[in-house]
C-alpha cells in the first residue's frame, strides 16, 4: 500500500520544528523563524497562534529582525508549560525534585522513609509524591511524569527493575507506583540519572563515561548524548569488574573483589569513624592513616579507569559524593598512575571532576522526562 503523509502530520512536524527552534533561540521573531526554518510566513504564523493558544509559548517583548525594518514580536517558550518530577529512593529516605522545561529546579524535598519492597511502601512513596506535586502549586495536567530513580538496573523501557540487590527489589514493576499515580511513571538507574544531570548543560561530551563515586560505586555510559543500556540492560556496570585477582571483600552481588568493594564511599571509610568532611580534612592535614587510604583509593580508581580507557578512549566524569573533595593534585596523580600502563602517548585532557548538585540524582530522573517531551511530545 502506498504510504502518504497527512496534512495533520505535516502541521505537527512543522510545529515540532518551530517549538524546538524557539526553545533553543528564546526571543525569536516570526520573520526569523520563517527564514531560519525555510517555512512560509503563513505556516509559521498559524503554528505560533496555535501554540500560544495552548499556553506553550508567549510573546516576550520585541526584537529587531533582520528581515523587517521595524521591531517585531519576540516569542519564547513558557518554561512551566510542563513540569517533570524525579524521586530518588535510598534505603532510609527519598529525595524529590521538580524541574521546568529548561531543567531549572522548581522545588526539592527530602522525606525520611525506610524502603521495603512491598505494596504499602510503594503507596507511601506515592503519597509523598502527591504531596510534593501539590506543594509546587502546578495543576496535574502540567506534570509530564514521575521518574522513580533507584540503585538498580532497569529494563530499557523503564518498567521493571531487572537487578536490584542493594534495595532487594529485583523484579519490582512500575505498576507498583503507577497504580497510585495519575501520571506517566518509569524507573531509571541512579547512575544514569546522575549522568544526565551532570551533562544536561553541556553539549561538549556527547560520548562519555560517568563514574558515580558515592555510597555505592556506579557508572553510566553516554553515547551520542543518550544513555547506553546495552543489549541486556547492563552496559557500564563497571562496579562488578573484579579488580582484585585474589581474595577481597564480598560485594553485594555475592562475588569477591569487585570494584564496588574498593571504590564505594562505604569501602573508603571502612574502619574510619568519621564522615567525608572529617576524613578529607585529615587527608589534607597529612594524617598518616587517612592519607594512606586515600592514596590507595586513587590507585584503585586509576586501575579501574585504565581498564575502561583502553576499550572506550573517551571522557570520564568523576562525580557523586566524592567529587567535591577531589583536588587537581588528585587528578594529576590519577593521570600519572593511568599513564604508566597505557602504551600510547596522549594528552591529559580526559578526566573531569563533576559539579552536580547534591540533589542531582533526582533532578536527572526528572530531566529524562523533559528530554522525551522535547524530542517526541509535539
Ligand atoms: Zn559485584
Short mmCIF file of C-alpha atoms and ligand atoms in Angstrom, two decimals:
data_model
loop_
_atom_site.label_atom_id
_atom_site.label_comp_id
_atom_site.label_asym_id
_atom_site.label_seq_id
_atom_site.Cartn_x
_atom_site.Cartn_y
_atom_site.Cartn_z
CA UNK A 1 0.00 0.00 0.00
CA UNK A 2 1.31 3.43 -0.90
CA UNK A 3 2.05 5.48 2.19
CA UNK A 4 1.48 9.23 2.29
CA UNK A 5 1.94 11.92 4.89
CA UNK A 6 -1.27 13.56 6.01
CA UNK A 7 -1.66 17.37 6.29
CA UNK A 8 -2.05 16.83 10.05
CA UNK A 9 1.33 15.11 10.25
CA UNK A 10 2.94 17.93 8.26
CA UNK A 11 1.42 20.51 10.62
CA UNK A 12 2.63 18.54 13.67
CA UNK A 13 6.12 18.23 12.15
CA UNK A 14 6.30 21.97 11.48
CA UNK A 15 5.06 22.75 14.96
CA UNK A 16 7.75 20.50 16.46
CA UNK A 17 10.38 22.23 14.34
CA UNK A 18 9.21 25.70 15.36
CA UNK A 19 8.88 24.81 19.04
CA UNK A 20 12.40 23.30 19.10
CA UNK A 21 13.85 26.38 17.43
CA UNK A 22 12.16 28.76 19.89
CA UNK A 23 13.33 26.53 22.78
CA UNK A 24 16.97 26.90 21.77
CA UNK A 25 16.67 30.51 20.50
CA UNK A 26 14.44 32.34 23.01
CA UNK A 27 13.02 35.72 21.95
CA UNK A 28 12.93 34.96 18.24
CA UNK A 29 10.70 36.79 15.74
CA UNK A 30 8.20 35.21 13.38
CA UNK A 31 10.23 36.53 10.43
CA UNK A 32 13.46 34.99 11.68
CA UNK A 33 11.71 31.66 12.32
CA UNK A 34 10.37 31.58 8.75
CA UNK A 35 13.78 32.37 7.31
CA UNK A 36 15.85 30.05 9.52
CA UNK A 37 13.47 27.08 9.10
CA UNK A 38 12.70 27.79 5.43
CA UNK A 39 8.97 27.78 6.16
CA UNK A 40 6.32 30.09 4.75
CA UNK A 41 5.14 33.02 6.88
CA UNK A 42 1.51 31.73 6.99
CA UNK A 43 2.75 28.30 8.18
CA UNK A 44 4.81 29.88 10.96
CA UNK A 45 2.06 32.32 11.86
CA UNK A 46 -0.63 29.65 12.26
CA UNK A 47 1.69 27.36 14.29
CA UNK A 48 2.59 30.25 16.60
CA UNK A 49 -1.07 31.14 17.09
CA UNK A 50 -1.89 27.52 17.88
CA UNK A 51 0.96 27.13 20.40
CA UNK A 52 0.15 30.48 22.02
CA UNK A 53 -3.44 29.35 22.44
CA UNK A 54 -2.26 26.10 24.08
CA UNK A 55 -0.06 28.03 26.52
CA UNK A 56 3.17 26.55 25.15
CA UNK A 57 4.74 29.84 24.03
CA UNK A 58 4.30 33.54 24.70
CA UNK A 59 5.24 36.89 23.26
CA UNK A 60 8.17 38.10 25.32
CA UNK A 61 8.77 41.67 24.23
CA UNK A 62 10.05 42.91 20.90
CA UNK A 63 13.13 42.20 18.91
CA UNK A 64 14.91 43.73 15.93
CA UNK A 65 14.50 41.45 12.98
CA UNK A 66 16.95 41.19 10.14
CA UNK A 67 14.11 40.91 7.67
CA UNK A 68 11.78 43.81 8.53
CA UNK A 69 12.60 47.43 9.17
CA UNK A 70 10.65 47.73 12.42
CA UNK A 71 10.67 45.85 15.73
CA UNK A 72 8.83 42.52 15.70
CA UNK A 73 7.18 40.48 18.46
CA UNK A 74 9.63 38.09 20.14
CA UNK A 75 8.48 34.56 21.01
CA UNK A 76 9.76 32.36 23.83
CA UNK A 77 8.54 29.10 25.28
CA UNK A 78 6.67 29.07 28.59
CA UNK A 79 9.12 27.07 30.65
CA UNK A 80 6.46 25.82 33.07
CA UNK A 81 4.13 24.55 30.34
CA UNK A 82 5.20 21.14 31.60
CA UNK A 83 6.90 20.12 34.86
CA UNK A 84 8.78 16.87 35.45
CA UNK A 85 9.35 15.08 38.74
CA UNK A 86 12.18 12.78 39.87
CA UNK A 87 12.11 10.68 43.06
CA UNK A 88 15.38 9.15 44.26
CA UNK A 89 14.84 6.17 46.54
CA UNK A 90 17.53 5.47 49.13
CA UNK A 91 17.43 2.79 51.82
CA UNK A 92 16.21 5.20 54.51
CA UNK A 93 14.94 8.31 52.75
CA UNK A 94 13.72 9.69 49.45
CA UNK A 95 14.60 12.93 47.67
CA UNK A 96 12.16 14.62 45.32
CA UNK A 97 12.82 17.24 42.63
CA UNK A 98 10.62 19.12 40.19
CA UNK A 99 12.12 20.89 37.18
CA UNK A 100 10.79 23.06 34.35
CA UNK A 101 11.39 22.58 30.63
CA UNK A 102 14.82 24.20 30.88
CA UNK A 103 15.78 21.79 33.66
CA UNK A 104 15.69 24.55 36.27
CA UNK A 105 14.76 23.43 39.78
CA UNK A 106 11.28 24.43 40.89
CA UNK A 107 11.31 22.54 44.16
CA UNK A 108 13.36 19.96 46.09
CA UNK A 109 12.30 17.96 49.12
CA UNK A 110 13.54 15.16 51.34
CA UNK A 111 11.45 12.68 53.33
CA UNK A 112 12.56 10.02 55.81
CA UNK A 113 11.26 6.62 54.72
CA UNK A 114 12.64 3.11 55.15
CA UNK A 115 12.37 1.32 51.83
CA UNK A 116 10.85 -2.14 51.85
CA UNK A 117 9.88 -3.89 48.66
CA UNK A 118 6.18 -4.18 49.35
CA UNK A 119 2.89 -2.64 48.30
CA UNK A 120 2.47 -0.48 51.44
CA UNK A 121 5.87 1.15 50.98
CA UNK A 122 5.21 1.90 47.29
CA UNK A 123 1.93 3.51 48.30
CA UNK A 124 3.66 5.63 50.97
CA UNK A 125 6.19 6.82 48.40
CA UNK A 126 3.34 7.72 46.06
CA UNK A 127 1.62 9.68 48.85
CA UNK A 128 4.86 11.67 49.28
CA UNK A 129 4.95 12.28 45.50
CA UNK A 130 1.35 13.52 45.50
CA UNK A 131 2.04 15.87 48.45
CA UNK A 132 5.18 17.12 46.76
CA UNK A 133 3.44 17.82 43.45
CA UNK A 134 0.64 19.63 45.29
CA UNK A 135 3.25 21.76 47.05
CA UNK A 136 4.60 23.01 43.69
CA UNK A 137 1.22 24.63 43.03
CA UNK A 138 1.08 23.40 39.42
CA UNK A 139 -2.07 21.66 38.19
CA UNK A 140 -2.00 17.92 37.49
CA UNK A 141 -2.20 18.33 33.71
CA UNK A 142 1.11 20.17 33.65
CA UNK A 143 3.01 17.23 35.15
CA UNK A 144 4.89 15.33 32.46
CA UNK A 145 5.54 12.31 34.61
CA UNK A 146 7.41 10.84 37.55
CA UNK A 147 10.78 9.07 37.30
CA UNK A 148 11.49 6.63 40.11
CA UNK A 149 15.27 6.57 40.47
CA UNK A 150 16.94 3.73 42.35
CA UNK A 151 20.24 1.88 42.74
CA UNK A 152 19.45 -1.00 40.42
CA UNK A 153 19.42 -2.00 36.78
CA UNK A 154 16.19 -1.34 34.94
CA UNK A 155 14.75 -2.54 31.65
CA UNK A 156 15.32 -0.10 28.76
CA UNK A 157 11.60 0.78 28.73
CA UNK A 158 11.81 1.71 32.42
CA UNK A 159 9.05 -0.64 33.56
CA UNK A 160 11.00 -3.29 35.51
CA UNK A 161 13.89 -3.50 37.98
CA UNK A 162 15.98 -6.27 36.46
CA UNK A 163 18.68 -6.31 39.16
CA UNK A 164 18.08 -4.55 42.46
CA UNK A 165 20.22 -6.25 45.11
CA UNK A 166 21.02 -3.06 47.04
CA UNK A 167 17.35 -2.39 47.86
CA UNK A 168 16.36 -6.05 47.46
CA UNK A 169 13.83 -5.15 44.80
CA UNK A 170 14.70 -7.29 41.76
CA UNK A 171 11.51 -7.86 39.77
CA UNK A 172 9.76 -4.73 41.05
CA UNK A 173 7.31 -3.50 38.42
CA UNK A 174 6.45 0.11 37.70
CA UNK A 175 2.76 -0.72 38.25
CA UNK A 176 3.51 -0.78 41.99
CA UNK A 177 3.77 3.03 41.65
CA UNK A 178 1.74 3.88 38.55
CA UNK A 179 -1.41 2.32 40.03
CA UNK A 180 -1.36 5.06 42.69
CA UNK A 181 -0.35 7.98 40.48
CA UNK A 182 -2.18 9.60 37.58
CA UNK A 183 0.99 10.49 35.73
CA UNK A 184 3.32 8.51 33.48
CA UNK A 185 5.90 6.69 35.62
CA UNK A 186 9.18 4.97 34.79
CA UNK A 187 12.22 3.60 36.59
CA UNK A 188 15.71 4.90 35.97
CA UNK A 189 19.06 3.60 37.22
CA UNK A 190 20.63 6.07 39.69
CA UNK A 191 24.00 6.31 37.86
CA UNK A 192 22.24 7.05 34.54
CA UNK A 193 20.12 9.67 36.24
CA UNK A 194 23.17 11.30 37.79
CA UNK A 195 24.94 11.30 34.41
CA UNK A 196 22.02 13.08 32.75
CA UNK A 197 22.04 15.68 35.49
CA UNK A 198 25.78 16.24 35.14
CA UNK A 199 25.67 16.54 31.36
CA UNK A 200 22.39 18.48 30.96
CA UNK A 201 24.06 21.84 30.47
CA UNK A 202 26.87 20.66 28.27
CA UNK A 203 26.90 19.56 24.64
CA UNK A 204 30.64 19.12 24.85
CA UNK A 205 30.60 15.50 25.94
CA UNK A 206 28.08 13.56 23.84
CA UNK A 207 30.23 10.46 24.37
CA UNK A 208 31.46 10.00 27.93
CA UNK A 209 31.65 7.65 30.87
CA UNK A 210 30.20 8.80 34.13
CA UNK A 211 31.64 7.33 37.35
CA UNK A 212 29.41 7.80 40.37
CA UNK A 213 31.70 7.74 43.39
CA UNK A 214 29.05 7.63 46.10
CA UNK A 215 27.98 5.36 48.93
CA UNK A 216 27.87 2.72 46.19
CA UNK A 217 30.06 2.85 43.10
CA UNK A 218 28.12 3.01 39.84
CA UNK A 219 28.61 4.09 36.26
CA UNK A 220 26.77 5.10 33.11
CA UNK A 221 27.92 5.29 29.50
CA UNK A 222 26.60 8.16 27.40
CA UNK A 223 26.78 7.64 23.63
CA UNK A 224 25.58 10.32 21.23
CA UNK A 225 24.02 12.17 24.18
CA UNK A 226 21.94 9.13 25.17
CA UNK A 227 22.30 6.53 27.89
CA UNK A 228 23.71 3.27 26.58
CA UNK A 229 21.60 0.48 28.08
CA UNK A 230 23.22 -2.39 26.21
CA UNK A 231 21.64 -5.47 24.74
CA UNK A 232 20.78 -6.99 28.15
CA UNK A 233 20.43 -3.76 30.08
CA UNK A 234 23.73 -3.92 31.96
CA UNK A 235 26.03 -1.65 29.95
CA UNK A 236 28.74 0.08 32.02
CA UNK A 237 28.22 -1.96 35.19
CA UNK A 238 31.89 -1.49 35.97
CA UNK A 239 31.16 -1.87 39.70
CA UNK A 240 31.27 -5.64 39.19
CA UNK A 241 34.59 -5.79 37.34
CA UNK A 242 36.89 -7.84 39.52
CA UNK A 243 39.74 -5.52 40.43
CA UNK A 244 41.35 -7.89 42.95
CA UNK A 245 42.55 -11.13 41.41
CA UNK A 246 42.59 -13.00 44.71
CA UNK A 247 40.64 -12.50 47.88
CA UNK A 248 38.97 -9.20 48.59
CA UNK A 249 35.76 -8.21 50.30
CA UNK A 250 32.44 -9.74 49.25
CA UNK A 251 30.37 -7.50 47.01
CA UNK A 252 26.57 -7.27 47.31
CA UNK A 253 26.47 -9.32 44.08
CA UNK A 254 27.96 -12.23 46.06
CA UNK A 255 31.37 -12.23 44.34
CA UNK A 256 34.66 -11.15 45.85
CA UNK A 257 36.97 -8.30 44.87
CA UNK A 258 34.53 -6.30 42.68
CA UNK A 259 35.29 -2.61 42.05
CA UNK A 260 32.31 -1.82 44.33
CA UNK A 261 34.27 -3.20 47.30
CA UNK A 262 37.16 -0.79 46.62
CA UNK A 263 35.61 2.32 45.07
CA UNK A 264 32.39 2.93 47.02
CA UNK A 265 32.43 5.61 49.71
CA UNK A 266 31.48 2.97 52.27
CA UNK A 267 34.60 0.99 51.40
CA UNK A 268 36.75 4.14 51.50
CA UNK A 269 35.52 4.97 55.00
CA UNK A 270 35.57 1.39 56.31
CA UNK A 271 37.37 1.38 59.67
CA UNK A 272 37.23 5.18 59.96
CA UNK A 273 34.57 6.51 62.30
CA UNK A 274 34.49 9.95 60.63
CA UNK A 275 32.28 11.37 57.86
CA UNK A 276 33.65 12.51 54.48
CA UNK A 277 34.30 16.12 55.64
CA UNK A 278 36.44 14.97 58.58
CA UNK A 279 38.11 12.20 56.58
CA UNK A 280 39.29 14.66 53.91
CA UNK A 281 40.25 17.32 56.46
CA UNK A 282 42.56 14.64 57.91
CA UNK A 283 43.82 13.62 54.44
CA UNK A 284 44.72 17.23 53.60
CA UNK A 285 46.28 17.73 57.04
CA UNK A 286 48.58 14.82 56.20
CA UNK A 287 47.26 12.37 58.81
CA UNK A 288 49.02 9.11 58.04
CA UNK A 289 46.19 6.55 58.03
CA UNK A 290 43.70 8.70 56.11
CA UNK A 291 46.33 9.86 53.58
CA UNK A 292 47.41 6.25 53.02
CA UNK A 293 43.81 5.10 52.50
CA UNK A 294 43.09 7.94 50.02
CA UNK A 295 46.24 7.17 48.03
CA UNK A 296 45.20 3.51 47.84
CA UNK A 297 41.72 4.60 46.70
CA UNK A 298 43.21 6.72 43.90
CA UNK A 299 45.41 3.78 42.83
CA UNK A 300 42.33 1.53 42.63
CA UNK A 301 40.38 4.22 40.76
CA UNK A 302 43.26 4.63 38.29
CA UNK A 303 43.28 0.85 37.80
CA UNK A 304 39.55 0.96 37.00
CA UNK A 305 39.82 3.89 34.58
CA UNK A 306 42.81 2.27 32.86
CA UNK A 307 40.74 -0.84 32.11
CA UNK A 308 37.80 1.08 30.63
CA UNK A 309 40.00 3.68 28.93
CA UNK A 310 41.67 1.04 26.78
CA UNK A 311 38.31 -0.01 25.36
CA UNK A 312 36.46 3.31 25.27
CA UNK A 313 39.09 6.11 24.89
CA UNK A 314 36.64 8.88 25.84
CA UNK A 315 35.97 11.49 28.56
CA UNK A 316 35.36 10.40 32.16
CA UNK A 317 33.44 12.26 34.84
CA UNK A 318 34.46 11.69 38.45
CA UNK A 319 31.25 12.57 40.18
CA UNK A 320 28.93 11.67 43.04
CA UNK A 321 29.55 12.28 46.75
CA UNK A 322 33.36 12.29 46.39
CA UNK A 323 33.50 14.94 43.64
CA UNK A 324 33.63 17.99 45.95
CA UNK A 325 36.69 16.52 47.68
CA UNK A 326 38.76 15.66 44.60
CA UNK A 327 41.54 18.21 44.00
CA UNK A 328 43.55 18.99 40.88
CA UNK A 329 46.52 17.35 42.61
CA UNK A 330 44.46 14.14 42.90
CA UNK A 331 43.58 14.34 39.20
CA UNK A 332 47.25 14.87 38.36
CA UNK A 333 48.15 11.78 40.35
CA UNK A 334 45.41 9.78 38.57
CA UNK A 335 46.83 10.77 35.16
CA UNK A 336 50.28 9.72 36.30
CA UNK A 337 49.03 6.35 37.56
CA UNK A 338 47.00 5.69 34.38
CA UNK A 339 49.77 6.88 32.07
CA UNK A 340 52.19 4.31 33.47
CA UNK A 341 50.34 1.43 31.84
CA UNK A 342 48.90 2.99 28.68
CA UNK A 343 51.21 2.27 25.76
CA UNK A 344 50.21 5.33 23.70
CA UNK A 345 51.22 8.94 24.36
CA UNK A 346 48.15 11.12 24.97
CA UNK A 347 47.06 14.48 26.38
CA UNK A 348 45.94 14.67 30.00
CA UNK A 349 42.56 16.02 28.94
CA UNK A 350 40.03 13.27 29.58
CA UNK A 351 39.32 13.35 33.35
CA UNK A 352 36.71 15.82 34.59
CA UNK A 353 35.59 16.39 38.16
CA UNK A 354 31.79 16.60 38.28
CA UNK A 355 29.86 19.56 39.60
CA UNK A 356 26.41 18.04 40.01
CA UNK A 357 24.38 19.47 42.92
CA UNK A 358 23.56 17.25 45.90
CA UNK A 359 20.01 16.63 44.62
CA UNK A 360 21.37 15.90 41.12
CA UNK A 361 20.24 12.30 41.02
CA UNK A 362 16.53 13.04 41.50
CA UNK A 363 16.90 16.00 39.11
CA UNK A 364 18.39 13.68 36.46
CA UNK A 365 15.30 11.48 36.73
CA UNK A 366 13.09 14.48 36.02
CA UNK A 367 15.32 15.56 33.14
CA UNK A 368 14.78 12.31 31.25
CA UNK A 369 11.05 13.16 31.17
CA UNK A 370 11.85 16.64 29.86
CA UNK A 371 14.13 15.22 27.16
CA UNK A 372 11.42 12.84 25.99
CA UNK A 373 8.90 15.67 25.85
CA UNK A 374 11.22 17.89 23.83
CA UNK A 375 12.04 15.09 21.41
CA UNK A 376 8.65 13.48 20.89
CA UNK A 377 5.71 15.15 22.50
CA UNK A 378 4.61 17.66 19.89
ZN1 LIG B 1 29.92 -7.31 42.46
#
